[in-house]
PDB file of C-alpha atoms in Angstrom:
ATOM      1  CA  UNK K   8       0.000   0.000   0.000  1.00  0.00           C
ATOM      2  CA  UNK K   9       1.506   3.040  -0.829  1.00  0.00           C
ATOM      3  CA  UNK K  10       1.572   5.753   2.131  1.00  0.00           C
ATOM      4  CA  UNK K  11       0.702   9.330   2.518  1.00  0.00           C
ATOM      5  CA  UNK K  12       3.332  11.292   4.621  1.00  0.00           C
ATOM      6  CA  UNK K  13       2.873  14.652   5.736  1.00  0.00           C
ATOM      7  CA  UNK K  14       6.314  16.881   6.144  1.00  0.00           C
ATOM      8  CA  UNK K  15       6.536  20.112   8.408  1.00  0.00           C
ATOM      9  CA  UNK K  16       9.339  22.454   6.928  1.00  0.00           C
ATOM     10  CA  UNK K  17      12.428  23.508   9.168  1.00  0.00           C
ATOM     11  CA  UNK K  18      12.757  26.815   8.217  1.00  0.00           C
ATOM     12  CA  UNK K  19       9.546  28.064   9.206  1.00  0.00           C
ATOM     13  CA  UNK K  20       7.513  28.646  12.023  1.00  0.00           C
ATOM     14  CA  UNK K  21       3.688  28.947  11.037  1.00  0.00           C
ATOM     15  CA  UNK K  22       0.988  26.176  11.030  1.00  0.00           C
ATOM     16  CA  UNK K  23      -0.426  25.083   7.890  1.00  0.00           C
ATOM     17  CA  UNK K  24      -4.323  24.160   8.426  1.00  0.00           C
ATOM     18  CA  UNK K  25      -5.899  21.553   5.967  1.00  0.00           C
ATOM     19  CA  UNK K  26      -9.714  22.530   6.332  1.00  0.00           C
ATOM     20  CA  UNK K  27     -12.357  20.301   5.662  1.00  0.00           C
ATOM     21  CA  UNK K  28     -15.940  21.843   3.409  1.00  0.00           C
ATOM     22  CA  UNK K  29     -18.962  21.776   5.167  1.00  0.00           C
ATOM     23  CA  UNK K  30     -20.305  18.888   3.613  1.00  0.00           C
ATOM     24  CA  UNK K  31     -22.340  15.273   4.996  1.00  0.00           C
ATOM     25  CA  UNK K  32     -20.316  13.376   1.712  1.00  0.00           C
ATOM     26  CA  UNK K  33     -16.876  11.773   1.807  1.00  0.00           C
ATOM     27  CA  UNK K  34     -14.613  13.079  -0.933  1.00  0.00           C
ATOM     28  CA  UNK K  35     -11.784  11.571  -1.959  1.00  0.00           C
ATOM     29  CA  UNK K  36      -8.681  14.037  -3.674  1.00  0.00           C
ATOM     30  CA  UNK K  37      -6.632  12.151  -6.203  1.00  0.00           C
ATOM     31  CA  UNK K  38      -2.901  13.247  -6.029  1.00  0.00           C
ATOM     32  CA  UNK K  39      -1.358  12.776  -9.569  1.00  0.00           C
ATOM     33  CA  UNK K  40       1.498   9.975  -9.819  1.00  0.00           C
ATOM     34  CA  UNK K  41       4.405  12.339 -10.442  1.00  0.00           C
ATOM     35  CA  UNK K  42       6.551  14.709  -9.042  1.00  0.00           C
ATOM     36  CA  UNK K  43       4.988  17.792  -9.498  1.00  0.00           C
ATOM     37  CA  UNK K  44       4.083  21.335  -7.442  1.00  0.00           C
ATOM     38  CA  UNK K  45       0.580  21.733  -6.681  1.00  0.00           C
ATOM     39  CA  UNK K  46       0.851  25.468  -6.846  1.00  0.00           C
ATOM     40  CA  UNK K  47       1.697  26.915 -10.267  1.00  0.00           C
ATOM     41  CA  UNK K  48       1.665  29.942 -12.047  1.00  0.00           C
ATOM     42  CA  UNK K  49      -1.546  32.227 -11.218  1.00  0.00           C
ATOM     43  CA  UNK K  50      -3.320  33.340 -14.160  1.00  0.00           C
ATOM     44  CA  UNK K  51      -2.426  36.437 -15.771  1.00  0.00           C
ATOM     45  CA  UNK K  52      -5.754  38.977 -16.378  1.00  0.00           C
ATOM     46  CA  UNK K  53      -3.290  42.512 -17.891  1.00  0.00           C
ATOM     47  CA  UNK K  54      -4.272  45.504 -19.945  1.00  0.00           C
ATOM     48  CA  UNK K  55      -2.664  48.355 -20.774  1.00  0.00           C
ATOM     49  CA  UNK K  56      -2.869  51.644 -22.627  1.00  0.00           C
ATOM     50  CA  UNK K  57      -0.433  51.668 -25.656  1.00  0.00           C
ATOM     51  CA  UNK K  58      -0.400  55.078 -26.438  1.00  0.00           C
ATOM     52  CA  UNK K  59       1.156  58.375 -24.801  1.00  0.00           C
ATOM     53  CA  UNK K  60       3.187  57.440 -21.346  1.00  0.00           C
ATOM     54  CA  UNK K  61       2.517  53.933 -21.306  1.00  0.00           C
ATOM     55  CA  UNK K  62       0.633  52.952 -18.351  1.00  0.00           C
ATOM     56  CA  UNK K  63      -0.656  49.344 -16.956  1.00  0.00           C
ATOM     57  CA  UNK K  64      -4.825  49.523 -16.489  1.00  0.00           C
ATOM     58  CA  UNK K  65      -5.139  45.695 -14.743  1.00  0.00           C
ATOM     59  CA  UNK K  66      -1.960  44.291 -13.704  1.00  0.00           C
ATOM     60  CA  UNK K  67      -3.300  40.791 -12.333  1.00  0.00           C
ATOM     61  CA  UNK K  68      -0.417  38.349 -12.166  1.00  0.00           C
ATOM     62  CA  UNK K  69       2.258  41.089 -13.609  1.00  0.00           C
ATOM     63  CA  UNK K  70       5.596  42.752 -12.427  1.00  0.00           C
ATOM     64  CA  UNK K  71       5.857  45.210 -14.955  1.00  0.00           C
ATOM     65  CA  UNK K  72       5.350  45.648 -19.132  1.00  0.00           C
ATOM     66  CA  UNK K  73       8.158  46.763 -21.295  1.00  0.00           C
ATOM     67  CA  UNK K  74       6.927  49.272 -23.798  1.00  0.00           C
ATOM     68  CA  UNK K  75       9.383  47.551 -26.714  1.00  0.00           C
ATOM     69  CA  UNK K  76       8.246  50.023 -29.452  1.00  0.00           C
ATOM     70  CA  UNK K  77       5.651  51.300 -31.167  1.00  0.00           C
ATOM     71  CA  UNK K  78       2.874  48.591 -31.401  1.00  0.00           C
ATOM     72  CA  UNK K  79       5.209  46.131 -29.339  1.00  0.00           C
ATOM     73  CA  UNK K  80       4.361  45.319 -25.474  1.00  0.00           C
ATOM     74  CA  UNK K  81       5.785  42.898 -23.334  1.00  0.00           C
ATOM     75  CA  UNK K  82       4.019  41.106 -19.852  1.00  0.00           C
ATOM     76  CA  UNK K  83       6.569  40.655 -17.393  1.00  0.00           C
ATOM     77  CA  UNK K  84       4.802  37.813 -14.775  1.00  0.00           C
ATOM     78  CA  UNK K  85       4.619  38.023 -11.465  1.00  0.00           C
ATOM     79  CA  UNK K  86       5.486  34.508 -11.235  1.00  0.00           C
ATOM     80  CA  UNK K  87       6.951  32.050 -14.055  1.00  0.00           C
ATOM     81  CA  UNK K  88       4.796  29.448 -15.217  1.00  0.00           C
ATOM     82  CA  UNK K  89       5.766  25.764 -15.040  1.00  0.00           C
ATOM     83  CA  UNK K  90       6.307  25.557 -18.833  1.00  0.00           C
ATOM     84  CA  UNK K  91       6.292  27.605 -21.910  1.00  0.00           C
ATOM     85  CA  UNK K  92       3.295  25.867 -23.447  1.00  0.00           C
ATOM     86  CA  UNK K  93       0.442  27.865 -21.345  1.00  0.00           C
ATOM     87  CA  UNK K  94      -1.945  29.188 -22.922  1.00  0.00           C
ATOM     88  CA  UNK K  95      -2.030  33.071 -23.825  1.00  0.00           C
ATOM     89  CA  UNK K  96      -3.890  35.190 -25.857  1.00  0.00           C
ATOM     90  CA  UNK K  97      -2.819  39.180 -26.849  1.00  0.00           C
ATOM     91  CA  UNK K  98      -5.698  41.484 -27.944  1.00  0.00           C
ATOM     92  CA  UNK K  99      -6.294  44.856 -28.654  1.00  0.00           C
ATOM     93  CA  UNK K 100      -8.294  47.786 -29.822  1.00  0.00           C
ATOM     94  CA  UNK K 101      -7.974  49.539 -32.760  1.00  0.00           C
ATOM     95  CA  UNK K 102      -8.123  53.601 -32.441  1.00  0.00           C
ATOM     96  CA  UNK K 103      -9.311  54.078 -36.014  1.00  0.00           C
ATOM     97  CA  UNK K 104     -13.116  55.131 -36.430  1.00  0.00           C
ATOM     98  CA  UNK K 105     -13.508  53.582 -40.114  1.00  0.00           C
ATOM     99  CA  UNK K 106     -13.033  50.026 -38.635  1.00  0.00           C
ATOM    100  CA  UNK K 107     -15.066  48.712 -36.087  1.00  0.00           C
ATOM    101  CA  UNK K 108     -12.761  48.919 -32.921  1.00  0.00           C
ATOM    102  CA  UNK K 109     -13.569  45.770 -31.483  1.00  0.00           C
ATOM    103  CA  UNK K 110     -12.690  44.030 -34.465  1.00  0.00           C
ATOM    104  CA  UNK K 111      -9.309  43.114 -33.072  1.00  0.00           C
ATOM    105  CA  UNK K 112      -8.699  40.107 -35.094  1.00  0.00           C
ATOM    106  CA  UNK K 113      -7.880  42.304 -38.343  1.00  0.00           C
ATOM    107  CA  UNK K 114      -5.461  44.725 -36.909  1.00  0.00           C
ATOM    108  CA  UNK K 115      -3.180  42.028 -34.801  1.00  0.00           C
ATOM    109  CA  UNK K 116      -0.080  40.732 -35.168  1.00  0.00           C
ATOM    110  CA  UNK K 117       0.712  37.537 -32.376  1.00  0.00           C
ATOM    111  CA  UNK K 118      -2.505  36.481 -31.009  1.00  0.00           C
ATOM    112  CA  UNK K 119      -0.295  33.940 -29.194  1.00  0.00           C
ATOM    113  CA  UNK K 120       3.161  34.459 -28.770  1.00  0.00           C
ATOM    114  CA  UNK K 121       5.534  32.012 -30.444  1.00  0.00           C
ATOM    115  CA  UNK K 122       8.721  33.569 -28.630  1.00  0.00           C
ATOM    116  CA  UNK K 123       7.081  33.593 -25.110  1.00  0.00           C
ATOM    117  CA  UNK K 124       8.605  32.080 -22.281  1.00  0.00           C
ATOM    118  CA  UNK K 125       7.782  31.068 -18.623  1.00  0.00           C
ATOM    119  CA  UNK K 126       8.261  34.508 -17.705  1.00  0.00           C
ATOM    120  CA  UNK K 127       7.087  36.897 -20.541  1.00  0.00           C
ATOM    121  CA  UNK K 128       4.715  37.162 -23.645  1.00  0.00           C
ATOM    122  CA  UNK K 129       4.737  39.530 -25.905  1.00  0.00           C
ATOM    123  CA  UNK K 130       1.907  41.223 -27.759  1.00  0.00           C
ATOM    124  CA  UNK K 131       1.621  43.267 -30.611  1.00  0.00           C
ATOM    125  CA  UNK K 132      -0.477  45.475 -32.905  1.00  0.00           C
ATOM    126  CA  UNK K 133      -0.777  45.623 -36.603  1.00  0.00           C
ATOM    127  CA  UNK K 134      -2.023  47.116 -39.189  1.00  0.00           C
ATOM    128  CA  UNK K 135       0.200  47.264 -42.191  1.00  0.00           C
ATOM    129  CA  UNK K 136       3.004  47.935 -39.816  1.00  0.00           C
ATOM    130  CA  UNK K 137       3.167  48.084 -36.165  1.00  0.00           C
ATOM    131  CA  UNK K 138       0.416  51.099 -34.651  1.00  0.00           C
ATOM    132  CA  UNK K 139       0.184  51.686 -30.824  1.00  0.00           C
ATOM    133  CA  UNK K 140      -3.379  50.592 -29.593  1.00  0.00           C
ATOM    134  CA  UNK K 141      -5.332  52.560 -26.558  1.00  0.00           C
ATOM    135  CA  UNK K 142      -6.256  49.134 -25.048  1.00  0.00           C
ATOM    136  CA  UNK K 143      -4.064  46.486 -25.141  1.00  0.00           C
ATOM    137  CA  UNK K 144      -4.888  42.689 -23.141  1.00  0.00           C
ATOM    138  CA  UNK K 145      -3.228  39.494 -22.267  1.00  0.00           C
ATOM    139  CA  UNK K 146      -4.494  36.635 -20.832  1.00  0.00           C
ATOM    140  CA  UNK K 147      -2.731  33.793 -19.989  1.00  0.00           C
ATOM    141  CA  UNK K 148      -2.791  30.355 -17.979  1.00  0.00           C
ATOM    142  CA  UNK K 149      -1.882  26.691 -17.702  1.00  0.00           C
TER     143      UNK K 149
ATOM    144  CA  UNK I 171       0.817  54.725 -10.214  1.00  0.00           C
ATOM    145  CA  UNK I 172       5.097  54.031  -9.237  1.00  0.00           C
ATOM    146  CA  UNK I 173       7.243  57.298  -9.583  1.00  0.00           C
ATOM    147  CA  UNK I 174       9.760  55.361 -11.724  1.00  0.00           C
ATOM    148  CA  UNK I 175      10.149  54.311 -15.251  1.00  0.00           C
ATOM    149  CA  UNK I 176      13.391  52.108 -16.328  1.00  0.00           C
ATOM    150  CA  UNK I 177      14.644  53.198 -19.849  1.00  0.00           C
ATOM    151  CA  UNK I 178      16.976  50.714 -21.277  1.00  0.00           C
ATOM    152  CA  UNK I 179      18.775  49.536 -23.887  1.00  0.00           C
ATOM    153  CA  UNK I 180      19.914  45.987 -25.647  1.00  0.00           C
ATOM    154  CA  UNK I 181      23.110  46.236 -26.767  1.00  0.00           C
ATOM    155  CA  UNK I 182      23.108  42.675 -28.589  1.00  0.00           C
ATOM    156  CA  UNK I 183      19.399  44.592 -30.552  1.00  0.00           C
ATOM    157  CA  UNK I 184      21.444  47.872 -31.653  1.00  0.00           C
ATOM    158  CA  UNK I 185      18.621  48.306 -34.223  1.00  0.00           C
ATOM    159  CA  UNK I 186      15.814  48.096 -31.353  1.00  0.00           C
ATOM    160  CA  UNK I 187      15.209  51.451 -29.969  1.00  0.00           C
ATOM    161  CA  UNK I 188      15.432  51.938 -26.313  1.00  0.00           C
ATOM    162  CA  UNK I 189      12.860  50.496 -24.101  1.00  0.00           C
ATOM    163  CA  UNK I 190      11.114  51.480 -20.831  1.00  0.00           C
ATOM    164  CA  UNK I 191       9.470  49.259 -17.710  1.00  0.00           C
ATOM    165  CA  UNK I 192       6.706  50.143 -16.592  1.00  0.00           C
ATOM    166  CA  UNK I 193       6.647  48.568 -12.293  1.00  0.00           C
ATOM    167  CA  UNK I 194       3.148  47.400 -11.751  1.00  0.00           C
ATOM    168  CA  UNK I 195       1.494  49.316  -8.920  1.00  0.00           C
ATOM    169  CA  UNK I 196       0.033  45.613  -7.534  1.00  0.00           C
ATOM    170  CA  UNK I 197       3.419  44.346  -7.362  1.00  0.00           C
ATOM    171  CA  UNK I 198       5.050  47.181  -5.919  1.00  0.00           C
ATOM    172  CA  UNK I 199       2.413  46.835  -2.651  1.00  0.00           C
ATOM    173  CA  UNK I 200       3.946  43.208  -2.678  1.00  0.00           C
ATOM    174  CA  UNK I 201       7.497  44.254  -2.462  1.00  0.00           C
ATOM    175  CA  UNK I 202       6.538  46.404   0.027  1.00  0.00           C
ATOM    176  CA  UNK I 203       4.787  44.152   2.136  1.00  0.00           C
ATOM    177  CA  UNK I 204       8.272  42.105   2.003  1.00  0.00           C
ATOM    178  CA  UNK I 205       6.280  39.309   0.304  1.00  0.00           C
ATOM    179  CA  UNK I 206       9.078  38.813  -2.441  1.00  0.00           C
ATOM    180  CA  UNK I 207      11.157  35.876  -2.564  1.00  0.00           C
ATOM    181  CA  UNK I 208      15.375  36.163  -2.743  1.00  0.00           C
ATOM    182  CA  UNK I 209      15.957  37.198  -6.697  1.00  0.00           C
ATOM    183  CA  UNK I 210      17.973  34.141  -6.833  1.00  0.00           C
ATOM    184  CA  UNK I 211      15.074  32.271  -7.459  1.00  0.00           C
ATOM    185  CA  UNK I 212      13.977  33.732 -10.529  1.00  0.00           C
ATOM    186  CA  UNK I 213      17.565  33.424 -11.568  1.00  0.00           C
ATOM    187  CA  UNK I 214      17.603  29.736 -11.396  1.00  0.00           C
ATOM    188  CA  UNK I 215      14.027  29.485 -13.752  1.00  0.00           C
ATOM    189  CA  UNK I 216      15.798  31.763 -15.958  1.00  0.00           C
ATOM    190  CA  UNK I 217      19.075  30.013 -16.381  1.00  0.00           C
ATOM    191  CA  UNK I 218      17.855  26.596 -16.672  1.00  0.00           C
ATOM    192  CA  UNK I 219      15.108  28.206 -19.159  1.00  0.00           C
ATOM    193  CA  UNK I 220      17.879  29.977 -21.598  1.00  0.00           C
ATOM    194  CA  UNK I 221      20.188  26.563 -21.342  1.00  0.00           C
ATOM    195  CA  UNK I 222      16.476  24.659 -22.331  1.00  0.00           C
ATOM    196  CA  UNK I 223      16.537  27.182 -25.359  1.00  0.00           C
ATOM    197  CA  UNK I 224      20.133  27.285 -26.553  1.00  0.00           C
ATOM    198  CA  UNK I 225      19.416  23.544 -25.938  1.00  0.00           C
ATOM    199  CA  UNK I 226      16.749  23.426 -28.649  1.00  0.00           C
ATOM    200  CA  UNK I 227      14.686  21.884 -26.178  1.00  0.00           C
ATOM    201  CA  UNK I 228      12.133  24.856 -25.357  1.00  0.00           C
ATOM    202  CA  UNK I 229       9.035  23.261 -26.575  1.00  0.00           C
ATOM    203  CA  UNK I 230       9.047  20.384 -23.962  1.00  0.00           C
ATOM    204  CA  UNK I 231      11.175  22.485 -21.645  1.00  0.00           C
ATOM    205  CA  UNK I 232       9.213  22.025 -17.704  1.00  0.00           C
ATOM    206  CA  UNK I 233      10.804  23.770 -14.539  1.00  0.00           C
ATOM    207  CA  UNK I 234      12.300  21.970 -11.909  1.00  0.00           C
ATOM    208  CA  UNK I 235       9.485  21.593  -9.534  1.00  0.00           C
ATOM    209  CA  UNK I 236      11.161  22.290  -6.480  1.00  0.00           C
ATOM    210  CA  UNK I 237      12.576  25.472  -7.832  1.00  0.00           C
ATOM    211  CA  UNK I 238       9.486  26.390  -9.533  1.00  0.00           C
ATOM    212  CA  UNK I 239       7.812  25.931  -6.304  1.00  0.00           C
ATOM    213  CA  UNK I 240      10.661  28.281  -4.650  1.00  0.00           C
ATOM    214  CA  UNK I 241       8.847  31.309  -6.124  1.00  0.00           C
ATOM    215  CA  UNK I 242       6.137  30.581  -2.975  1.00  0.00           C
ATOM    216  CA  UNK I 243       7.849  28.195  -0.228  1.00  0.00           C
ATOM    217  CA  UNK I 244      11.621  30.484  -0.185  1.00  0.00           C
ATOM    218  CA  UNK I 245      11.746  32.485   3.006  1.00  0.00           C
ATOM    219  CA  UNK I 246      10.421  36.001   1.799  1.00  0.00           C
ATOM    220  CA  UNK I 247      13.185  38.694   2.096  1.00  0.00           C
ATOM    221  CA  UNK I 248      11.153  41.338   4.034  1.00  0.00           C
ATOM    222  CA  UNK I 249       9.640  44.685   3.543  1.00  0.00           C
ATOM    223  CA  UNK I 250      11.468  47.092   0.565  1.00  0.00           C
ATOM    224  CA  UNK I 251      11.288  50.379  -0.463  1.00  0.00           C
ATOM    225  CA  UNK I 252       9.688  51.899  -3.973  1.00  0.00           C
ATOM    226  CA  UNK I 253      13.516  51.967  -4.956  1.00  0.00           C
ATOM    227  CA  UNK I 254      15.052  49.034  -4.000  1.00  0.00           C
ATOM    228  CA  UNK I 255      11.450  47.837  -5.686  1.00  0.00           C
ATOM    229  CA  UNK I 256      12.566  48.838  -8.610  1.00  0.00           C
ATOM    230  CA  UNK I 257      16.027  47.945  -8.866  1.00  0.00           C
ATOM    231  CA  UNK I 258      15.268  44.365  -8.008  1.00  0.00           C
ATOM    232  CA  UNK I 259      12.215  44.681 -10.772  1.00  0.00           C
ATOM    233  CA  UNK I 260      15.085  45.233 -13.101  1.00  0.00           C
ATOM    234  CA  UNK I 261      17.242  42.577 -11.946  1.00  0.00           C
ATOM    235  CA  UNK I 262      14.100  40.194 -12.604  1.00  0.00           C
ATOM    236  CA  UNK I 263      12.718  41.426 -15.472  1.00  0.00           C
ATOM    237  CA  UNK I 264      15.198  42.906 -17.569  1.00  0.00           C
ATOM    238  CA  UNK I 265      17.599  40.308 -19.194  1.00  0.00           C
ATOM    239  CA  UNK I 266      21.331  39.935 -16.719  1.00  0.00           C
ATOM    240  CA  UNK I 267      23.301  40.929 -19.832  1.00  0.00           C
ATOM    241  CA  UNK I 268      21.929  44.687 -19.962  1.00  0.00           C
ATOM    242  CA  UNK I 269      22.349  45.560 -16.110  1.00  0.00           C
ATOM    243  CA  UNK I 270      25.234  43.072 -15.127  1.00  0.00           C
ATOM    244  CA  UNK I 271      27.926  44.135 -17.577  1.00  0.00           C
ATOM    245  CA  UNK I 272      30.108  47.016 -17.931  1.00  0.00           C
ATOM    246  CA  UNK I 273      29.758  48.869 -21.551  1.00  0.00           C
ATOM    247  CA  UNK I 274      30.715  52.136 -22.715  1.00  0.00           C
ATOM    248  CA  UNK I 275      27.964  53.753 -21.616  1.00  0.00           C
ATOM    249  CA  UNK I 276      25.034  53.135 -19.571  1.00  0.00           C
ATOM    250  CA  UNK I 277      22.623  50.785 -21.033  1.00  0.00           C
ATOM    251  CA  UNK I 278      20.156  51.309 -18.184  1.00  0.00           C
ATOM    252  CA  UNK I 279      18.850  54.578 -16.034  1.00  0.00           C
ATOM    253  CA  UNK I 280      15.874  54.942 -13.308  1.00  0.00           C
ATOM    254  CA  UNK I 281      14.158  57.902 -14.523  1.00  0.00           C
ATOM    255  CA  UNK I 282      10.882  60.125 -13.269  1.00  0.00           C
ATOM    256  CA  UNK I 283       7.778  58.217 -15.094  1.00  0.00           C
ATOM    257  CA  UNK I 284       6.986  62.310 -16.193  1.00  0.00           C
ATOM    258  CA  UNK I 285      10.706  62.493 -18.044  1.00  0.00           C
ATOM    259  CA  UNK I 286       8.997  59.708 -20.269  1.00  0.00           C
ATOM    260  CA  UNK I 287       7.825  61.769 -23.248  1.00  0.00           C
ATOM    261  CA  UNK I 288       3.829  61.350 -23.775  1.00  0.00           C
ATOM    262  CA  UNK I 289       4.656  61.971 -27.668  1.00  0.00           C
ATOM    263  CA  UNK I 290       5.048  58.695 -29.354  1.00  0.00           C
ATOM    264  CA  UNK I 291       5.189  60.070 -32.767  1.00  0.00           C
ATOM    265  CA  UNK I 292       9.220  59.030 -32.952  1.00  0.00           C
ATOM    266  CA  UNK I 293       8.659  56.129 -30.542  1.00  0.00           C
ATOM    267  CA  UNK I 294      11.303  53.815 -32.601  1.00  0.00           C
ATOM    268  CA  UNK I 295      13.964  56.678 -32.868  1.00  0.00           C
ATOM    269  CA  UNK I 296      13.546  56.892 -28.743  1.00  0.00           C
ATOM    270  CA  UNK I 297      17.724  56.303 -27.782  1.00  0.00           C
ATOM    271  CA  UNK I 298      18.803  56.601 -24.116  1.00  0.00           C
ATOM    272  CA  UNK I 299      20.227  59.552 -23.472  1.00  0.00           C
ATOM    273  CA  UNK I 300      24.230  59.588 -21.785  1.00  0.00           C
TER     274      UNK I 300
END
């Protein structure tokens, strides 16, 4: 039978509580059968506004953006996700009144960053070159 | 919204023009509540990340799990100020070979976020000032 063993950690000093719900069922958690952290990389919710003095609007799992260029932004997370393979998705507005603006899809470059890694992704927006953008998103998660 | 910007340049992108950080006002409560962990840890993710890509291995690449884990369980290394904030926000999140080596001039500078010009007009002609 293979065993469940609970470790304290020298270092520290707090208690760590496991609370039960309030619930008249058992349940039954499954740990997975590798070696793995339970915690990961929290989700990142960002926008931004690209033009003028670049400034961060929601900065939900985010250290910082790098304003790369014009039409070029860069997440910086807050933490580093286990692997480069999350999922992330760059949007933005377009501040041109003969397109609809939230028609994002035809003035985007990098709906998903190829070059991203654990710690960054990279958005940008396009529309026959690079244009800044008054509302620029990312969202990203594993 | 943080009092500092961080202009920089890459000197192995001499065609890029210079860049700026913008500190995230969430994150800078954080490293002032002293909930950061040592910047050694983000080190480690980053240096077995770049070997993973000069590796050709990138696509599959997974972090260590206890050092990806270090990011929560390291002891936290207390309570800093906006600008020690900031100057460990560029050791994190601007890439070691800008800020760690000696050039001819300074690749890097902590400026005012209101010495940032507004006008974006030249935004790709934007070079760091000496």
């Amino acid at each position: 039978m293979a065993t469940i063993k609970l470790q304290g950690n020298a270092s520290g000093s707090g208690t760590v509580i496991l609370t039960a719900p309030n619930t008249n069922s058992t349940r039954t958690i499954t740990l997975p059968d590798t070696d793995t952290a339970l915690i990961s990389g929290a989700p990142v919710v960002s926008t931004l506004n690209g033009t003028g003095t670049i400034a961060l609007q929601n900065d939900t799992g985010v250290s910082s953006v790098t304003d790369i260029g014009t039409g070029k932004y860069q997440f910086n997370f807050s933490s580093n996700f286990s692997t480069a393979t999350y999922y992330a998705s760059g949007t933005g507005s377009h501040n041109q009144s003969v397109y609809w603006e939230y028609l994002a899809g035809n003035h985007q470059g990098g709906q998903q960053d190829n070059t991203r890694t654990t710690s960054q992704c990279k958005v940008g927006s396009w529309n026959s070159g690079f244009v800044d953008t008054p509302s620029v998103g990312l969202m990203a998660s594993e | 919204m943080s009092t500092y910007r961080v202009i920089f340049e890459d000197p192995e992108q001499p065609e890029q023009p210079a860049m700026v950080l913008v500190p995230s006002d969430n994150w800078l409560e954080e490293a002032k509540a002293g909930l950061l962990p040592p910047i050694s840890v983000y080190w480690a993710l980053q240096d077995d990340e770049q070997q993973a890509i000069a590796e050709g291995r990138h696509d599959n690449f997974k972090h260590d799990p206890a050092k990806h884990a270090a990011q929560w369980t390291a002891p936290r290394i207390g309570p800093l100020t906006e600008e020690e904030a900031i100057e460990y926000l560029i050791m994190k999140d601007i890439p070691r070979h800008i800020w760690s080596v000696e050039y001819n001039r300074p690749m890097f500078k902590i400026v005012k976020t209101a010495d940032v010009p507004s006008d974006r007009q030249f935004r790709n002609a934007w070079r760091l000032a000496a």
